[in-house]
Amino acid sequence: MKKVWATLRTFGVLVGLWVILAVVGILTGAVPIEGLRPQVSLGDEPEEPAAPADAGLEVAETEGDAGAEELAAAPVDAGVAEAPAAVQEAGEETEAEADEATEATRWAVCAASDAEPSLAIEDVFGDARPEVVVGCPNGWHVLGLTSRGPQRIAVFSVGPAPAEQRARVGQAAFGDVDGDSHLDLVLPLAHESAAGATRGGGLWWVPRDGFGGIREPAGLAPIAAVEVAIAPLDASAGAEIVAMNRTNALAQLPSEAWVFGGGAAPARTAALVLGLGGASVRIGDLDRDGQSDVVALSRGRVDLHFGDGTGFPRSHRFDLAGAREIALGDVDGDGGGDLVVLGDGLRWIRAGSLEGMEPRGVDGVPATLRGLQVLDVSGDGKVDLVGWDHPRLVVLEHTGEVDFVPRDALTLEGGPFGPRRHRVVDLDRDGAHDDVAMLGSTADEGAALELLLVTDALDGAAITPAGEPRDVPNAPLVLRAHLN
C-alpha cells in the first residue's frame, strides 16, 4: 500500500509540474495556443521556443536575467542582418547601391577554446522555425531565433575533459530514431590531446516527445565520437545512427563507424573498420540498389560500406590525397546521390555501379576551401557547391551537366572576427537557402565563441561584424541537462 501511495504522490507531482510549465509557457509565449498565436517570420514578434521538462531534466527560470532584459529592449531584427539586395538597371544587374558593408551583430555564445567548435541548424522543437545548436567546450547550447536575435533555450552540458585532454564537441545530428515521427537529437563528444590522440568521449541520444519537449537523454556508448549521421538503413521502424569512433591514430588504431539500430532502445549492431584518424560519416544510396550505404572519411581515404537492409556485405575503398571533407548530392542531375570529396582539389564520384565510380575533378576550386555543402542556392533545380575561402563565401554554380563556375557570394570585411564554422540554410523560411550562420572568434586571448546571422546573403554582399559582441540572453525558460 505504501508503494501505491508513493506512486500516486509522484504522479501528482509530475502532473502539477506539467500544469505549471504549461501556464508559464503560455504566459511567456513559449507554448503557443492554436488560433491565438499565428506562425511568424524572423521579422515578426518572437514566438519563444522552449521545451518542457521530463524525468532527469531541469527547467530553469531566468526571470530578471540582465541579458533577457537587454534583448527585450532591442529593436526588431537586431542581430539578424539582411544583406543588401542587388539592383537592376537597364536590364543589367549591378551591385548594391552603396559600397558600404552591412553591419552584423556579434553574439557571444560561450567561451572559445583551441578545440574545434560545431554548428548545426534544424527545427529541433517543432515550432516551424530553425534552432541553432552550437558545440561549446562545456557542451551544446540550443539557441532559438526571435525577431530580436537569438535566445538560449537549452544547454546539454558535459563534464571536464581528462587531464591534458580537451573536449571536441561534435556537430549535433537530427533524425527520427525511435520512429515516433518526431526529430530526435544525437550528440557526439570526443576527448583528444593537442597532438590529436583520442581517449574516449561519449554519444548521447536525446529523444523528443509528442508534446514538443524532450525526454531524458540516454548514453549510447563511451566512444570518441566526432561525427554522426542518422537515416534508415533497414525496413524496421526508426532511423539508424552511424557514429564515427575516432580511435587513437597515434597508436595506429583504425577508426570505426559504429551502427546503432533504430527503435525505442538503440543498440550497436555493427562496427565498420575504417582508416586512421576518422573524420566524417554520411548515409546515402551510392550503388543505387534501394538500400542505404555508409560513407566514411578518414585520413586520405574514403570507405564505402554497401548495405543490403540487413548488414554490409560489400565494401570499397578510395585513396584520395588530402581528402578532408565529404558531402552527398546529385551532382549530375540524374536522380542519384553522388559523393563529393574535398581534398587536393575537389572530386565527385557518380552514384551507380562500382565500375562507374571513377573520381572526376571540378575546376576552379580554391585550394583553401572548407565547410563544403551541396545544395541548390540558385533555385534552378541543380545542386551547387558551397564553401568558405576566407574572407569570402564561394558558390560553385552549376551551369551545365557537370560544369561549375565559382563566384564570391558573400565577403566578410573588417574587424577581428574569423569564422571557424558556417552553414548556408533557410533561416527566414522564405524557401531559399540564401541565409548564412557563421560561428567563430577573434584572436584575442580569452575571446568568446561568437555567432553571426545574415539573411538573403548570397548576392555578393559585404558584411562587417559590428562592435563588441553581445551576450546571448537566456529565454524565460531554459532546459538544462547534464550528460554523464
Short mmCIF file of C-alpha atoms in Angstrom, two decimals:
data_model
loop_
_atom_site.label_atom_id
_atom_site.label_comp_id
_atom_site.label_asym_id
_atom_site.label_seq_id
_atom_site.Cartn_x
_atom_site.Cartn_y
_atom_site.Cartn_z
CA MET A 1 0.00 0.00 0.00
CA LYS A 2 2.88 2.39 0.77
CA LYS A 3 4.30 1.81 -2.70
CA VAL A 4 0.91 2.60 -4.23
CA TRP A 5 0.61 5.87 -2.30
CA ALA A 6 4.19 6.79 -3.19
CA THR A 7 3.48 6.17 -6.86
CA LEU A 8 0.30 8.28 -6.73
CA ARG A 9 2.15 11.13 -4.99
CA THR A 10 4.90 11.04 -7.63
CA PHE A 11 2.31 11.06 -10.41
CA GLY A 12 0.59 14.04 -8.82
CA VAL A 13 3.84 15.97 -8.58
CA LEU A 14 4.60 15.31 -12.25
CA VAL A 15 1.12 16.38 -13.35
CA GLY A 16 1.41 19.54 -11.26
CA LEU A 17 4.80 20.30 -12.79
CA TRP A 18 3.41 19.92 -16.33
CA VAL A 19 0.49 22.24 -15.49
CA ILE A 20 2.79 24.89 -14.04
CA LEU A 21 5.12 24.71 -17.03
CA ALA A 22 2.20 24.93 -19.42
CA VAL A 23 0.83 28.05 -17.67
CA VAL A 24 4.25 29.71 -17.56
CA GLY A 25 4.86 28.75 -21.18
CA ILE A 26 1.57 30.26 -22.31
CA LEU A 27 2.20 33.48 -20.37
CA THR A 28 5.70 33.88 -21.81
CA GLY A 29 4.76 32.78 -25.30
CA ALA A 30 6.83 29.61 -25.10
CA VAL A 31 3.77 27.44 -25.70
CA PRO A 32 1.54 28.78 -28.49
CA ILE A 33 -2.22 28.44 -28.26
CA GLU A 34 -3.73 27.23 -31.52
CA GLY A 35 -5.68 30.07 -33.14
CA LEU A 36 -4.23 32.79 -30.89
CA ARG A 37 -0.55 32.84 -31.91
CA PRO A 38 -0.02 32.78 -35.68
CA GLN A 39 3.16 31.43 -37.24
CA VAL A 40 5.67 34.26 -37.55
CA SER A 41 8.76 35.00 -39.57
CA LEU A 42 12.10 36.27 -38.32
CA GLY A 43 10.84 39.82 -38.60
CA ASP A 44 7.63 39.38 -36.59
CA GLU A 45 7.08 39.24 -32.87
CA PRO A 46 9.07 36.36 -31.34
CA GLU A 47 7.47 33.04 -30.62
CA GLU A 48 9.83 31.75 -27.95
CA PRO A 49 10.64 28.05 -28.35
CA ALA A 50 11.10 26.21 -25.07
CA ALA A 51 11.00 22.56 -24.14
CA PRO A 52 9.02 21.22 -21.17
CA ALA A 53 10.84 19.21 -18.55
CA ASP A 54 10.78 15.47 -18.12
CA ALA A 55 12.49 12.93 -15.93
CA GLY A 56 16.15 13.77 -15.28
CA LEU A 57 15.87 17.25 -16.86
CA GLU A 58 15.90 20.64 -15.21
CA VAL A 59 13.99 23.66 -16.46
CA ALA A 60 15.48 26.81 -15.02
CA GLU A 61 13.52 30.06 -14.85
CA THR A 62 15.57 33.11 -15.79
CA GLU A 63 13.42 35.99 -14.61
CA GLY A 64 15.45 39.12 -14.14
CA ASP A 65 18.24 37.89 -16.43
CA ALA A 66 20.11 41.01 -17.50
CA GLY A 67 20.63 39.55 -20.94
CA ALA A 68 16.91 38.91 -21.32
CA GLU A 69 16.10 42.49 -20.31
CA GLU A 70 18.59 43.79 -22.84
CA LEU A 71 17.07 41.58 -25.51
CA ALA A 72 13.55 42.77 -24.76
CA ALA A 73 14.65 46.37 -25.34
CA ALA A 74 16.39 45.63 -28.62
CA PRO A 75 14.87 46.76 -31.90
CA VAL A 76 13.15 44.29 -34.20
CA ASP A 77 15.57 42.06 -36.17
CA ALA A 78 18.53 43.04 -34.00
CA GLY A 79 21.34 40.55 -34.51
CA VAL A 80 19.97 39.19 -37.79
CA ALA A 81 21.48 41.24 -40.58
CA GLU A 82 19.88 41.39 -44.00
CA ALA A 83 22.41 41.63 -46.80
CA PRO A 84 21.91 44.47 -49.31
CA ALA A 85 19.89 43.34 -52.30
CA ALA A 86 21.28 43.67 -55.80
CA VAL A 87 19.52 46.20 -58.09
CA GLN A 88 18.83 46.03 -61.80
CA GLU A 89 19.16 48.95 -64.22
CA ALA A 90 18.59 48.93 -68.00
CA GLY A 91 18.34 45.15 -67.99
CA GLU A 92 21.74 44.67 -66.33
CA GLU A 93 22.46 43.59 -62.79
CA THR A 94 24.73 45.85 -60.73
CA GLU A 95 25.97 45.74 -57.16
CA ALA A 96 24.03 47.20 -54.25
CA GLU A 97 23.55 50.94 -54.30
CA ALA A 98 26.39 51.58 -51.85
CA ASP A 99 29.86 50.14 -51.35
CA GLU A 100 29.44 50.12 -47.58
CA ALA A 101 29.23 46.74 -45.90
CA THR A 102 26.17 45.75 -43.91
CA GLU A 103 26.84 45.59 -40.18
CA ALA A 104 26.04 42.34 -38.38
CA THR A 105 25.75 41.95 -34.63
CA ARG A 106 28.19 39.54 -32.99
CA TRP A 107 26.54 37.30 -30.42
CA ALA A 108 28.78 35.76 -27.74
CA VAL A 109 27.57 32.22 -27.03
CA CYS A 110 30.21 30.68 -24.77
CA ALA A 111 33.95 30.54 -24.10
CA ALA A 112 36.18 29.66 -27.03
CA SER A 113 38.87 27.00 -26.97
CA ASP A 114 41.57 25.59 -29.23
CA ALA A 115 39.32 22.58 -29.91
CA GLU A 116 37.07 22.78 -32.96
CA PRO A 117 33.53 24.04 -32.20
CA SER A 118 30.45 22.73 -34.01
CA LEU A 119 27.41 24.31 -35.61
CA ALA A 120 24.12 22.69 -36.60
CA ILE A 121 20.78 24.24 -37.59
CA GLU A 122 17.45 22.43 -37.54
CA ASP A 123 13.88 22.81 -36.28
CA VAL A 124 14.50 20.94 -33.02
CA PHE A 125 11.33 21.71 -31.10
CA GLY A 126 8.81 21.62 -33.93
CA ASP A 127 7.85 25.32 -33.85
CA ALA A 128 8.31 25.75 -37.63
CA ARG A 129 11.47 27.81 -37.25
CA PRO A 130 15.05 26.55 -37.01
CA GLU A 131 17.14 26.45 -33.87
CA VAL A 132 20.92 26.90 -33.83
CA VAL A 133 22.89 24.26 -31.91
CA VAL A 134 26.40 25.42 -31.00
CA GLY A 135 29.02 22.98 -29.74
CA CYS A 136 30.98 24.73 -26.96
CA PRO A 137 33.78 23.44 -24.70
CA ASN A 138 31.21 22.71 -21.97
CA GLY A 139 28.50 21.13 -24.16
CA TRP A 140 25.78 22.07 -26.64
CA HIS A 141 23.85 25.35 -26.46
CA VAL A 142 20.50 25.40 -28.27
CA LEU A 143 19.55 28.91 -29.45
CA GLY A 144 16.06 29.86 -30.52
CA LEU A 145 15.74 32.59 -33.15
CA THR A 146 13.43 35.51 -32.44
CA SER A 147 12.84 38.88 -34.09
CA ARG A 148 15.23 40.39 -31.53
CA GLY A 149 18.04 37.94 -32.07
CA PRO A 150 18.96 34.54 -30.61
CA GLN A 151 17.97 33.30 -27.15
CA ARG A 152 19.43 30.37 -25.25
CA ILE A 153 16.63 27.83 -24.70
CA ALA A 154 18.55 24.67 -23.75
CA VAL A 155 22.00 23.56 -22.61
CA PHE A 156 23.28 19.97 -22.70
CA SER A 157 26.44 20.15 -20.61
CA VAL A 158 29.32 17.70 -20.29
CA GLY A 159 31.91 17.24 -17.58
CA PRO A 160 35.51 18.44 -17.87
CA ALA A 161 37.88 16.50 -20.11
CA PRO A 162 40.58 14.29 -18.55
CA ALA A 163 43.98 15.80 -17.75
CA GLU A 164 45.89 17.00 -20.83
CA GLN A 165 42.82 16.37 -22.98
CA ARG A 166 40.26 18.76 -24.45
CA ALA A 167 36.61 18.28 -25.32
CA ARG A 168 35.79 18.06 -29.03
CA VAL A 169 32.05 18.71 -29.04
CA GLY A 170 30.82 17.38 -32.38
CA GLN A 171 28.01 18.61 -34.60
CA ALA A 172 24.53 17.67 -33.39
CA ALA A 173 22.64 15.30 -35.69
CA PHE A 174 18.87 15.07 -36.16
CA GLY A 175 16.59 12.19 -37.12
CA ASP A 176 13.60 10.12 -36.04
CA VAL A 177 15.49 7.40 -34.18
CA ASP A 178 12.58 5.81 -32.31
CA GLY A 179 10.07 6.02 -35.17
CA ASP A 180 7.53 8.29 -33.45
CA SER A 181 7.55 10.92 -36.25
CA HIS A 182 9.50 13.44 -34.14
CA LEU A 183 13.08 14.52 -34.81
CA ASP A 184 15.49 13.46 -32.07
CA LEU A 185 18.96 14.80 -31.31
CA VAL A 186 22.15 12.75 -31.18
CA LEU A 187 25.19 14.43 -29.64
CA PRO A 188 28.81 13.26 -30.21
CA LEU A 189 31.78 14.03 -27.96
CA ALA A 190 35.45 13.07 -28.17
CA HIS A 191 38.35 13.75 -25.82
CA GLU A 192 41.61 14.49 -27.59
CA SER A 193 45.08 15.85 -26.86
CA ALA A 194 46.70 18.77 -28.66
CA ALA A 195 48.64 16.21 -30.72
CA GLY A 196 45.41 14.50 -31.83
CA ALA A 197 45.45 11.45 -29.56
CA THR A 198 41.89 10.48 -28.58
CA ARG A 199 40.80 8.89 -25.33
CA GLY A 200 37.09 8.12 -25.24
CA GLY A 201 34.22 10.56 -25.07
CA GLY A 202 30.50 9.90 -25.38
CA LEU A 203 27.47 9.52 -27.62
CA TRP A 204 24.01 10.55 -26.39
CA TRP A 205 20.53 10.18 -27.79
CA VAL A 206 18.05 12.93 -26.83
CA PRO A 207 14.54 11.75 -27.83
CA ARG A 208 11.70 14.19 -28.47
CA ASP A 209 8.25 13.53 -27.09
CA GLY A 210 4.79 14.10 -28.51
CA PHE A 211 4.36 17.39 -26.61
CA GLY A 212 7.21 19.20 -28.37
CA GLY A 213 9.63 18.68 -25.48
CA ILE A 214 12.30 16.09 -24.86
CA ARG A 215 12.74 13.03 -22.71
CA GLU A 216 15.76 12.16 -20.58
CA PRO A 217 18.98 11.85 -22.64
CA ALA A 218 20.33 8.31 -22.96
CA GLY A 219 24.01 7.44 -23.18
CA LEU A 220 24.71 5.08 -26.10
CA ALA A 221 28.48 4.49 -25.91
CA PRO A 222 31.61 5.96 -24.24
CA ILE A 223 33.46 6.30 -27.56
CA ALA A 224 35.45 9.12 -29.13
CA ALA A 225 32.53 10.19 -31.32
CA VAL A 226 33.48 13.02 -33.67
CA GLU A 227 30.52 12.94 -36.09
CA VAL A 228 27.12 11.31 -36.51
CA ALA A 229 24.73 10.57 -39.38
CA ILE A 230 21.10 9.45 -38.97
CA ALA A 231 18.98 7.74 -41.66
CA PRO A 232 17.02 4.49 -42.15
CA LEU A 233 19.23 1.51 -43.03
CA ASP A 234 16.59 -1.23 -42.88
CA ALA A 235 12.83 -1.74 -43.04
CA SER A 236 12.24 -1.58 -39.28
CA ALA A 237 10.73 1.43 -37.55
CA GLY A 238 13.10 4.22 -36.62
CA ALA A 239 16.22 5.58 -38.27
CA GLU A 240 19.66 4.13 -37.60
CA ILE A 241 22.54 6.06 -36.03
CA VAL A 242 26.04 5.82 -37.51
CA ALA A 243 28.76 7.38 -35.34
CA MET A 244 32.41 7.92 -36.28
CA ASN A 245 34.53 6.45 -33.47
CA ARG A 246 37.94 8.05 -33.86
CA THR A 247 40.26 5.68 -32.06
CA ASN A 248 43.78 6.80 -31.19
CA ALA A 249 45.52 7.33 -34.53
CA LEU A 250 48.85 7.96 -32.79
CA ALA A 251 48.70 4.35 -31.65
CA GLN A 252 47.93 3.29 -35.25
CA LEU A 253 44.43 2.16 -34.31
CA PRO A 254 41.94 2.21 -37.20
CA SER A 255 38.76 4.22 -36.68
CA GLU A 256 35.34 2.56 -36.79
CA ALA A 257 31.83 3.51 -37.86
CA TRP A 258 29.52 2.27 -35.10
CA VAL A 259 25.99 1.47 -36.30
CA PHE A 260 23.09 1.63 -33.82
CA GLY A 261 19.70 0.20 -34.73
CA GLY A 262 16.66 2.47 -34.64
CA GLY A 263 13.76 1.97 -32.24
CA ALA A 264 12.93 2.62 -28.61
CA ALA A 265 16.28 1.26 -27.36
CA PRO A 266 19.10 1.85 -29.88
CA ALA A 267 21.92 -0.68 -29.55
CA ARG A 268 25.07 -1.27 -31.58
CA THR A 269 24.58 -3.67 -34.47
CA ALA A 270 27.86 -3.25 -36.38
CA ALA A 271 31.35 -1.73 -36.19
CA LEU A 272 32.72 -0.98 -39.67
CA VAL A 273 36.51 -0.78 -39.91
CA LEU A 274 37.93 2.39 -41.47
CA GLY A 275 41.29 4.14 -41.80
CA LEU A 276 43.32 6.17 -39.32
CA GLY A 277 42.00 9.47 -37.98
CA GLY A 278 38.33 9.06 -38.81
CA ALA A 279 36.70 12.41 -39.56
CA SER A 280 33.26 12.21 -41.20
CA VAL A 281 30.41 9.81 -41.87
CA ARG A 282 27.43 10.04 -44.23
CA ILE A 283 24.49 7.80 -45.21
CA GLY A 284 23.22 7.51 -48.79
CA ASP A 285 22.44 5.02 -51.56
CA LEU A 286 25.70 5.16 -53.52
CA ASP A 287 25.17 1.98 -55.58
CA ARG A 288 21.51 2.86 -56.30
CA ASP A 289 20.14 -0.53 -55.24
CA GLY A 290 17.44 0.97 -53.00
CA GLN A 291 19.41 0.25 -49.80
CA SER A 292 21.32 2.88 -47.85
CA ASP A 293 25.11 2.70 -47.60
CA VAL A 294 27.64 4.13 -45.14
CA VAL A 295 30.29 6.54 -46.48
CA ALA A 296 33.19 7.33 -44.14
CA LEU A 297 36.17 9.66 -44.42
CA SER A 298 39.48 9.04 -42.68
CA ARG A 299 42.99 10.28 -43.34
CA GLY A 300 43.30 10.46 -47.15
CA ARG A 301 40.79 7.67 -47.56
CA VAL A 302 37.08 7.21 -48.26
CA ASP A 303 35.38 3.91 -47.39
CA LEU A 304 32.07 2.77 -48.87
CA HIS A 305 30.18 0.08 -46.95
CA PHE A 306 27.27 -1.08 -49.09
CA GLY A 307 24.14 -2.05 -47.17
CA ASP A 308 21.59 -4.69 -48.14
CA GLY A 309 18.99 -3.92 -45.47
CA THR A 310 20.39 -6.47 -43.01
CA GLY A 311 24.11 -5.68 -42.93
CA PHE A 312 27.07 -4.55 -45.03
CA PRO A 313 28.31 -7.49 -47.11
CA ARG A 314 30.40 -5.40 -49.54
CA SER A 315 32.83 -2.54 -49.19
CA HIS A 316 35.15 -0.46 -51.35
CA ARG A 317 37.93 1.99 -50.63
CA PHE A 318 39.16 5.12 -52.42
CA ASP A 319 42.60 6.54 -51.60
CA LEU A 320 42.33 10.27 -52.34
CA ALA A 321 45.24 12.56 -51.48
CA GLY A 322 44.46 15.19 -48.88
CA ALA A 323 40.80 14.17 -48.53
CA ARG A 324 39.40 16.19 -45.62
CA GLU A 325 35.66 16.67 -46.24
CA ILE A 326 32.84 14.71 -47.88
CA ALA A 327 29.26 15.55 -48.88
CA LEU A 328 26.43 13.88 -50.78
CA GLY A 329 24.27 15.39 -53.53
CA ASP A 330 23.01 14.85 -57.08
CA VAL A 331 25.90 16.47 -58.94
CA ASP A 332 24.97 15.30 -62.45
CA GLY A 333 21.19 15.66 -62.08
CA ASP A 334 20.36 12.02 -62.82
CA GLY A 335 18.50 11.45 -59.55
CA GLY A 336 21.30 9.66 -57.69
CA GLY A 337 23.10 10.80 -54.57
CA ASP A 338 26.68 11.37 -55.74
CA LEU A 339 29.71 11.65 -53.45
CA VAL A 340 31.75 14.87 -53.36
CA VAL A 341 35.24 14.81 -51.81
CA LEU A 342 37.24 17.93 -50.91
CA GLY A 343 40.99 17.47 -50.56
CA ASP A 344 43.82 18.15 -53.01
CA GLY A 345 41.22 19.61 -55.34
CA LEU A 346 37.54 18.77 -55.44
CA ARG A 347 36.34 15.47 -56.92
CA TRP A 348 32.98 13.83 -57.27
CA ILE A 349 32.05 10.16 -57.64
CA ARG A 350 28.89 9.23 -59.56
CA ALA A 351 26.33 7.07 -57.80
CA GLY A 352 25.67 3.77 -59.54
CA SER A 353 27.64 0.64 -60.29
CA LEU A 354 31.07 0.29 -58.73
CA GLU A 355 32.66 0.13 -62.17
CA GLY A 356 31.45 3.68 -62.92
CA MET A 357 32.66 5.21 -59.66
CA GLU A 358 35.67 6.94 -61.15
CA PRO A 359 36.59 10.18 -59.29
CA ARG A 360 36.07 13.22 -61.53
CA GLY A 361 37.66 16.61 -60.91
CA VAL A 362 35.94 20.00 -60.59
CA ASP A 363 37.91 23.02 -61.87
CA GLY A 364 38.11 26.48 -60.33
CA VAL A 365 38.00 25.38 -56.68
CA PRO A 366 40.10 27.47 -54.25
CA ALA A 367 42.83 25.40 -52.59
CA THR A 368 41.81 26.55 -49.11
CA LEU A 369 38.07 25.92 -49.49
CA ARG A 370 36.41 24.39 -46.41
CA GLY A 371 32.95 23.77 -44.98
CA LEU A 372 31.68 22.03 -48.12
CA GLN A 373 27.92 21.91 -48.72
CA VAL A 374 25.99 20.54 -51.70
CA LEU A 375 22.66 22.35 -52.16
CA ASP A 376 20.67 24.40 -54.64
CA VAL A 377 21.34 28.03 -53.74
CA SER A 378 20.39 29.48 -57.12
CA GLY A 379 16.90 27.92 -57.15
CA ASP A 380 17.27 26.44 -60.64
CA GLY A 381 16.81 22.83 -59.58
CA LYS A 382 20.52 22.00 -59.89
CA VAL A 383 22.77 21.50 -56.89
CA ASP A 384 25.62 23.94 -56.34
CA LEU A 385 28.80 23.53 -54.31
CA VAL A 386 29.33 25.98 -51.44
CA GLY A 387 32.32 26.54 -49.16
CA TRP A 388 34.31 29.13 -47.22
CA ASP A 389 37.56 30.60 -48.58
CA HIS A 390 38.41 33.33 -46.09
CA PRO A 391 37.28 36.08 -46.16
CA ARG A 392 34.56 35.04 -48.61
CA LEU A 393 31.83 32.50 -49.11
CA VAL A 394 32.27 30.86 -52.52
CA VAL A 395 29.48 29.32 -54.57
CA LEU A 396 30.39 26.99 -57.44
CA GLU A 397 27.28 27.47 -59.55
CA HIS A 398 26.04 24.51 -61.55
CA THR A 399 25.90 25.83 -65.12
CA GLY A 400 25.93 22.66 -67.23
CA GLU A 401 25.64 18.93 -66.79
CA VAL A 402 28.77 18.82 -64.63
CA ASP A 403 30.17 22.32 -65.13
CA PHE A 404 30.63 24.72 -62.20
CA VAL A 405 31.53 28.41 -62.23
CA PRO A 406 32.87 29.96 -58.99
CA ARG A 407 31.65 33.30 -57.69
CA ASP A 408 32.04 35.21 -54.43
CA ALA A 409 28.64 35.09 -52.75
CA LEU A 410 29.48 36.97 -49.54
CA THR A 411 32.56 38.78 -48.25
CA LEU A 412 33.48 39.43 -44.62
CA GLU A 413 35.12 42.84 -44.22
CA GLY A 414 36.89 44.48 -41.31
CA GLY A 415 37.02 43.53 -37.66
CA PRO A 416 38.92 40.76 -35.90
CA PHE A 417 36.18 38.13 -36.20
CA GLY A 418 37.09 34.98 -38.11
CA PRO A 419 34.61 32.17 -38.88
CA ARG A 420 35.55 28.64 -37.79
CA ARG A 421 32.25 27.07 -38.86
CA HIS A 422 29.49 28.22 -41.19
CA ARG A 423 26.19 26.92 -42.55
CA VAL A 424 24.14 28.07 -45.53
CA VAL A 425 20.49 27.49 -44.61
CA ASP A 426 16.97 28.92 -44.83
CA LEU A 427 16.81 30.96 -41.63
CA ASP A 428 13.96 33.28 -42.61
CA ARG A 429 11.73 30.49 -44.02
CA ASP A 430 11.35 32.06 -47.45
CA GLY A 431 12.00 28.74 -49.18
CA ALA A 432 15.52 29.69 -50.35
CA HIS A 433 18.87 28.53 -48.99
CA ASP A 434 20.36 32.02 -49.07
CA ASP A 435 20.98 32.75 -45.39
CA VAL A 436 24.29 32.26 -43.57
CA ALA A 437 25.21 31.45 -39.97
CA MET A 438 28.86 31.94 -39.02
CA LEU A 439 30.47 30.70 -35.81
CA GLY A 440 33.92 31.97 -34.88
CA SER A 441 36.06 34.04 -32.57
CA THR A 442 38.72 36.75 -32.53
CA ALA A 443 42.44 36.35 -32.00
CA ASP A 444 42.21 37.96 -28.54
CA GLU A 445 43.12 35.80 -25.55
CA GLY A 446 40.02 34.65 -23.71
CA ALA A 447 37.75 35.62 -26.59
CA ALA A 448 34.24 34.21 -26.72
CA LEU A 449 32.77 31.93 -29.35
CA GLU A 450 30.59 34.26 -31.43
CA LEU A 451 27.66 33.81 -33.80
CA LEU A 452 26.74 35.95 -36.83
CA LEU A 453 23.43 35.54 -38.66
CA VAL A 454 22.81 37.05 -42.09
CA THR A 455 19.70 36.61 -44.24
CA ASP A 456 19.46 36.91 -48.05
CA ALA A 457 23.22 36.90 -48.19
CA LEU A 458 24.34 35.19 -51.40
CA ASP A 459 24.29 38.07 -53.89
CA GLY A 460 27.87 39.27 -53.42
CA ALA A 461 27.08 41.18 -50.23
CA ALA A 462 29.79 42.59 -47.97
CA ILE A 463 29.31 42.05 -44.22
CA THR A 464 31.11 43.78 -41.36
CA PRO A 465 30.94 42.28 -37.84
CA ALA A 466 29.75 45.23 -35.78
CA GLY A 467 31.16 46.48 -32.46
CA GLU A 468 31.66 44.37 -29.37
CA PRO A 469 29.82 41.06 -29.10
CA ARG A 470 26.55 40.96 -27.16
CA ASP A 471 25.92 38.04 -24.83
CA VAL A 472 23.19 35.65 -25.96
CA PRO A 473 20.47 36.06 -23.32
CA ASN A 474 18.55 33.23 -21.71
CA ALA A 475 14.92 32.64 -22.65
CA PRO A 476 12.33 32.86 -19.84
CA LEU A 477 12.62 29.06 -19.51
CA VAL A 478 15.92 27.25 -20.14
CA LEU A 479 16.15 23.48 -20.28
CA ARG A 480 19.39 22.21 -18.69
CA ALA A 481 20.59 18.63 -18.72
CA HIS A 482 23.99 17.25 -17.70
CA LEU A 483 25.20 14.35 -19.84
CA ASN A 484 27.05 11.79 -17.74
#
